[in-house]
Amino acid sequence: MENILSNKKILIAEDEPAMLNALADKFTQEGCVVVKAENGEIALSLFAKEKPDVILLDIVMPKVDGMKVLHEIRTSSDWGKRVPIIMLTNLSADDKIMTGIVASEPSYYLVKSDWKLYEVVEKVRDCFRSPAL
Amino acid sequence: MKNKLGAALLYLLVAAIPIIFVLFLIYWDVRQSSIENKLGDLVTINDLKAQIISDYFNSIEAQTIAHNYANIKIDLPILSHYSENTSSTEYIQAKKTLDAQLPTWIAPGNGIVDIMLVNTSGTIVYTANNNTQEIGKSLPDPENLAFSKGTKDIYTSDIFINKERNNLLTFFISSPVYDSQNNFVGVSAFEIDASNLYKLIENTSGLGKTGETLIGEIKYANGIPDHVLMLNPLRKDPGAAFQRQIPVGAKSAQPIQNATLGETGYGIVPDYAGNEVLAAWQYLPDQKWGLVTKIDLSEGIGQVNTLGLILIVLSLCVAIFAATTIFLLSKRSYDQFKLAVDNSSEQTSITDPEGKILYINQITEKITGYTINEIIGTKAGKLWSLPMPPEFYQNLWKIIKIDKKQFVGEIRNRRKNGEVYDAELKISPVLDKSNNIVFFVEIERDISLEKKLSETKNEVIAKDEAIFASIGDGLVVTDKEGKIVLVNQAFEQLTGWKKDESIGRLFADIIPREDESGNKVPFDERILQKVLEGKVVFTAATTTPTQSAVAVPPSYFIKKDGTKFPVVAIVSPIYIDGMIIGTVEVFRDISKEKEIDKIKSEFMSLASHQLRTPPSIIGWYAEVLQSGDLGPLNEKQSDYVKEIYKANQRMIAIINSLLNVSRIEAGTFSISPKNIEIKEIIDETVKELESRFNRTTELKKEYDPSLSAFQADPNIFQIIIDNLLSNAFKYTPPQNTKIEVAAKMEDDSLVLSVKDNGVGIPLKDRDRVFEKLFRADNAVSANPDGTGLGLYMIKKIIVNGLGGKIWFDSEEGKGSTFYVSIPSSGMKEKTGTTVLTRTIVR
């Protein structure tokens, strides 16, 4: 089976090193080109520089939080409008910050503690599958 | 008694006035007409007298003129001629002839006292009385006009007092004498005794005791009228004739003045004695006399006065009769008061105007302890009233005696047995028709009980007010139109509106309300308005006032200064006899709670984030290890990693459960019902659980055929089903798991049941299975992974959030059946700040 993730450039923004590493390792293993960002600020500059195919975006991050990053990306460029972004968080669904996400991009919201790593990979893979399939 | 007499006299006066008035009118009328009559009489008499006088003089004059014919014509010239020679034959012959005739004319009957013949030069040449002394002299009339006037015409002299004749009142009638050739030869002078005239004049027949006729003539001084000389003796002044003078213009003797001055008339005038008289007067031109006929007024109207006296007596009789009648009548009305006093339920007495008790009712004995006999005759209140300040009595007497108004006041009394009590005192004066106080009616009422009650009531009111003031929450009471009738201090502080500014205004007007999104709550949408308009419908079970209170959704009140604050409020209708008469709204500023909530929810989100991060990392790393991506694990290692993973999942589940529990306990979770397919949710959940517990179960599902789409929040519904089913899995032996799931519509509810063949619940623990964190012993041993939160949580959700029920049947060692009922109407929409999350970890 063709690996649709191979050579896909993935930007992972996550301030928790252990999580960042786990995710980076997993997606490297899946054949992705992983770009790591330890906070929102780095994430934004890397996004502009690297033009990733997909973004995993943590919400609670120092400097610039994920919500802001999301907003910046979505309003920055044509690419920014189209790029699949999966929000990762350990916030609860009722957290105030979440209400915006749930409303705008409900399918791209994952609670880290509820999702196994391979499920996250599957979710990312979904982004590249043709809707027809 | 003195008083009664006074009253009687008063009645007498009152009754006499109109009667006397009427009688006086009659009297006056009679008097006037009587006077008129009398005056008419007097005029007639006066005229008659005038006629008599005229006749008298005419007759006298006729005699004297007649006498001129005869021998006088012949003999007078002879006597005149021979007057110096009285011894001549001619003289003697002539005198003889005259003596034979003239003296015979002198007779008392005709009043002639003497006849004098006077020669042409005025000397008396003959007297019929043969009074030789007169011969040679002039006629003796005081005015000395008898001769001179008599030479031309017949002349009547004034009456004068003839001293020569013993003060006889006489007058002369003189007339010229002509001889046969009609030559003037002398004057004949008849001296007439005026007595006859006076007799005629003084005849008082028809003039009673005081009436008389009088004559007078005017005397001149320097050509102007000076005084009136009275010519005849008067009844009240016999020596008046020729003596009494009345100065012209004097106040007295007016009729004679009027008459002598030429006036004819009649009226009531003062006479010469200064008395009021009825008089008629006229002027006699022949004599130049004034003639007056008069009678004293008192005699003139004497009969009228008698009539007046009769009338006065009569009127007094009538007045006395009337007074007696009225007095008797008034005495009767006093009796009627007695009846009223007897029947009064209060202590009631009648006192005289001085306050002495005349009559008092029986009830007084009971109230005061004194007998009626002891009381009657004493001054009101003397026996039992405790002294009051002097001003009290001054005021009391002023009101009842001077103002003649009712007095109402409070006094303190002491019963005969010494007991002191408060009494209300009412004293009303009873007035007669002329507004005099006849007596007082005094009512006393024991008000000690009322006072006590009112004090208690005031205490209650004060207490109520104190309670209202102490309520920290804003309190506003409105009438049925929504207008404010009462607010408390907290209301003032919270809204900025003062009590005085707000009372009487619409609550909705002064305090606009906003919902949580900042939109104005329309007037009609306000709960208070809905409550008033009956739009909030209460079920039969909640019609009592306390139960019909309606919680107002969280909203904001706009203060007077335009700022706003969040409130929770409860509006209760106020019922009287089943009618809403107003509302009570209690509201609380929840700014602090909101703040705390915010802090709490921030903490919760932080906690949930922070707490979940480590297990997330552990989970992923264990997953990677387990997957063998980092190299194969031996069996033991794999088992260990699996245990790590399981424990980690449990930790996540506990964290999620705790978060849910705190949300449930706070009641802040929202419910968003949708049409859900119960069957599908149950099927999906079972499938999930089978894979998770990695066992195949003998599962029996029983769905009511009438079961269709149900209104429920899918998330919450799933949490319930998750919990019930996962418990069934957890506490059932892995082998031979038999689970029966049923969903039925029963009456008004959807009843879910989950039956297992597991460990069951020990009898001793059945009361505690819904307790937080409680786990039965056999449950712990059957499944150490439990949190002790599942049943607690779903009971809270079902009972508190959905209005449903949860219960179970169980037998230890054989299994349990858990039942959940949810009202068939489904879950009700509820807005909240949090959502519940599934606790089951994938």
PDB file of C-alpha atoms in Angstrom, chain B residues 615-716:
ATOM      1  CA  PRO B 615      -0.602  10.434  31.304  1.00  0.00           C
ATOM      2  CA  SER B 616      -0.840  11.395  27.644  1.00  0.00           C
ATOM      3  CA  ILE B 617       2.929  11.196  27.328  1.00  0.00           C
ATOM      4  CA  ILE B 618       3.058   7.945  29.307  1.00  0.00           C
ATOM      5  CA  GLY B 619       0.295   6.528  27.137  1.00  0.00           C
ATOM      6  CA  TRP B 620       2.032   7.373  23.874  1.00  0.00           C
ATOM      7  CA  TYR B 621       5.418   6.093  24.989  1.00  0.00           C
ATOM      8  CA  ALA B 622       3.929   2.885  26.317  1.00  0.00           C
ATOM      9  CA  GLU B 623       2.106   2.586  23.007  1.00  0.00           C
ATOM     10  CA  VAL B 624       5.317   2.995  21.042  1.00  0.00           C
ATOM     11  CA  LEU B 625       7.099   0.469  23.231  1.00  0.00           C
ATOM     12  CA  GLN B 626       4.226  -1.940  22.916  1.00  0.00           C
ATOM     13  CA  SER B 627       4.088  -1.541  19.163  1.00  0.00           C
ATOM     14  CA  GLY B 628       7.630  -2.933  18.850  1.00  0.00           C
ATOM     15  CA  ASP B 629       8.659  -0.069  16.639  1.00  0.00           C
ATOM     16  CA  LEU B 630      11.682   0.368  18.853  1.00  0.00           C
ATOM     17  CA  GLY B 631      12.501  -3.302  18.810  1.00  0.00           C
ATOM     18  CA  PRO B 632      10.679  -6.386  20.053  1.00  0.00           C
ATOM     19  CA  LEU B 633       9.845  -6.800  23.772  1.00  0.00           C
ATOM     20  CA  ASN B 634       9.936 -10.117  25.505  1.00  0.00           C
ATOM     21  CA  GLU B 635       6.686 -11.407  26.888  1.00  0.00           C
ATOM     22  CA  LYS B 636       7.360 -10.199  30.398  1.00  0.00           C
ATOM     23  CA  GLN B 637       8.375  -6.751  29.174  1.00  0.00           C
ATOM     24  CA  SER B 638       5.320  -6.580  26.987  1.00  0.00           C
ATOM     25  CA  ASP B 639       3.093  -7.504  29.949  1.00  0.00           C
ATOM     26  CA  TYR B 640       4.714  -4.812  32.069  1.00  0.00           C
ATOM     27  CA  VAL B 641       4.274  -2.150  29.422  1.00  0.00           C
ATOM     28  CA  LYS B 642       0.654  -3.274  29.066  1.00  0.00           C
ATOM     29  CA  GLU B 643       0.132  -2.796  32.812  1.00  0.00           C
ATOM     30  CA  ILE B 644       1.691   0.630  32.634  1.00  0.00           C
ATOM     31  CA  TYR B 645      -0.605   1.483  29.821  1.00  0.00           C
ATOM     32  CA  LYS B 646      -3.723   0.165  31.599  1.00  0.00           C
ATOM     33  CA  ALA B 647      -2.930   2.020  34.816  1.00  0.00           C
ATOM     34  CA  ASN B 648      -2.337   5.136  32.781  1.00  0.00           C
ATOM     35  CA  GLN B 649      -5.702   4.784  31.052  1.00  0.00           C
ATOM     36  CA  ARG B 650      -7.330   4.373  34.450  1.00  0.00           C
ATOM     37  CA  MET B 651      -5.705   7.523  35.639  1.00  0.00           C
ATOM     38  CA  ILE B 652      -7.075   9.403  32.643  1.00  0.00           C
ATOM     39  CA  ALA B 653     -10.520   7.970  33.294  1.00  0.00           C
ATOM     40  CA  ILE B 654     -10.386   9.066  36.919  1.00  0.00           C
ATOM     41  CA  ILE B 655      -9.299  12.540  35.914  1.00  0.00           C
ATOM     42  CA  ASN B 656     -12.138  12.777  33.414  1.00  0.00           C
ATOM     43  CA  SER B 657     -14.618  11.462  35.955  1.00  0.00           C
ATOM     44  CA  LEU B 658     -13.482  13.928  38.568  1.00  0.00           C
ATOM     45  CA  LEU B 659     -13.842  16.747  36.116  1.00  0.00           C
ATOM     46  CA  ASN B 660     -17.319  15.585  35.239  1.00  0.00           C
ATOM     47  CA  VAL B 661     -18.246  15.231  38.870  1.00  0.00           C
ATOM     48  CA  SER B 662     -17.189  18.762  39.627  1.00  0.00           C
ATOM     49  CA  ARG B 663     -19.198  20.000  36.654  1.00  0.00           C
ATOM     50  CA  ILE B 664     -22.212  18.013  37.702  1.00  0.00           C
ATOM     51  CA  GLU B 665     -21.946  19.189  41.242  1.00  0.00           C
ATOM     52  CA  ALA B 666     -21.656  22.770  40.118  1.00  0.00           C
ATOM     53  CA  GLY B 667     -24.700  22.225  37.935  1.00  0.00           C
ATOM     54  CA  THR B 668     -22.965  24.183  35.242  1.00  0.00           C
ATOM     55  CA  PHE B 669     -23.126  21.532  32.497  1.00  0.00           C
ATOM     56  CA  SER B 670     -25.315  22.268  29.535  1.00  0.00           C
ATOM     57  CA  ILE B 671     -27.867  19.952  28.016  1.00  0.00           C
ATOM     58  CA  SER B 672     -28.402  20.167  24.283  1.00  0.00           C
ATOM     59  CA  PRO B 673     -31.109  17.686  23.302  1.00  0.00           C
ATOM     60  CA  LYS B 674     -31.252  16.273  19.793  1.00  0.00           C
ATOM     61  CA  ASN B 675     -33.268  13.504  18.231  1.00  0.00           C
ATOM     62  CA  ILE B 676     -31.288  10.395  19.009  1.00  0.00           C
ATOM     63  CA  GLU B 677     -31.741   6.753  18.082  1.00  0.00           C
ATOM     64  CA  ILE B 678     -31.558   4.923  21.365  1.00  0.00           C
ATOM     65  CA  LYS B 679     -30.935   1.573  19.713  1.00  0.00           C
ATOM     66  CA  GLU B 680     -27.976   2.828  17.744  1.00  0.00           C
ATOM     67  CA  ILE B 681     -26.298   4.402  20.728  1.00  0.00           C
ATOM     68  CA  ILE B 682     -26.722   1.276  22.804  1.00  0.00           C
ATOM     69  CA  ASP B 683     -25.487  -0.956  19.988  1.00  0.00           C
ATOM     70  CA  GLU B 684     -22.442   1.203  19.402  1.00  0.00           C
ATOM     71  CA  THR B 685     -21.603   1.319  23.080  1.00  0.00           C
ATOM     72  CA  VAL B 686     -21.902  -2.435  23.478  1.00  0.00           C
ATOM     73  CA  LYS B 687     -19.644  -2.924  20.502  1.00  0.00           C
ATOM     74  CA  GLU B 688     -17.082  -0.577  21.890  1.00  0.00           C
ATOM     75  CA  LEU B 689     -17.159  -2.213  25.308  1.00  0.00           C
ATOM     76  CA  GLU B 690     -16.859  -5.712  23.851  1.00  0.00           C
ATOM     77  CA  SER B 691     -13.743  -4.691  22.061  1.00  0.00           C
ATOM     78  CA  ARG B 692     -12.378  -2.922  25.101  1.00  0.00           C
ATOM     79  CA  PHE B 693     -13.060  -5.751  27.510  1.00  0.00           C
ATOM     80  CA  ASN B 694     -11.993  -8.102  24.799  1.00  0.00           C
ATOM     81  CA  ARG B 695     -14.763 -10.573  25.420  1.00  0.00           C
ATOM     82  CA  THR B 696     -17.800 -11.842  23.690  1.00  0.00           C
ATOM     83  CA  THR B 697     -20.935 -11.628  25.702  1.00  0.00           C
ATOM     84  CA  GLU B 698     -24.271 -13.205  25.496  1.00  0.00           C
ATOM     85  CA  LEU B 699     -26.201 -10.040  24.958  1.00  0.00           C
ATOM     86  CA  LYS B 700     -29.937  -9.774  24.887  1.00  0.00           C
ATOM     87  CA  LYS B 701     -31.470  -6.583  23.705  1.00  0.00           C
ATOM     88  CA  GLU B 702     -35.112  -5.766  24.046  1.00  0.00           C
ATOM     89  CA  TYR B 703     -36.487  -2.628  22.497  1.00  0.00           C
ATOM     90  CA  ASP B 704     -40.022  -1.454  22.828  1.00  0.00           C
ATOM     91  CA  PRO B 705     -41.586  -1.417  19.312  1.00  0.00           C
ATOM     92  CA  SER B 706     -43.053   2.015  19.985  1.00  0.00           C
ATOM     93  CA  LEU B 707     -39.597   3.306  20.713  1.00  0.00           C
ATOM     94  CA  SER B 708     -38.527   5.892  18.204  1.00  0.00           C
ATOM     95  CA  ALA B 709     -36.398   8.963  18.124  1.00  0.00           C
ATOM     96  CA  PHE B 710     -35.914  10.369  21.606  1.00  0.00           C
ATOM     97  CA  GLN B 711     -35.064  13.915  22.641  1.00  0.00           C
ATOM     98  CA  ALA B 712     -31.771  13.665  24.464  1.00  0.00           C
ATOM     99  CA  ASP B 713     -28.291  15.082  24.639  1.00  0.00           C
ATOM    100  CA  PRO B 714     -26.340  12.308  22.899  1.00  0.00           C
ATOM    101  CA  ASN B 715     -23.253  12.951  24.964  1.00  0.00           C
ATOM    102  CA  ILE B 716     -25.098  12.665  28.263  1.00  0.00           C
TER     103      ILE B 716
END
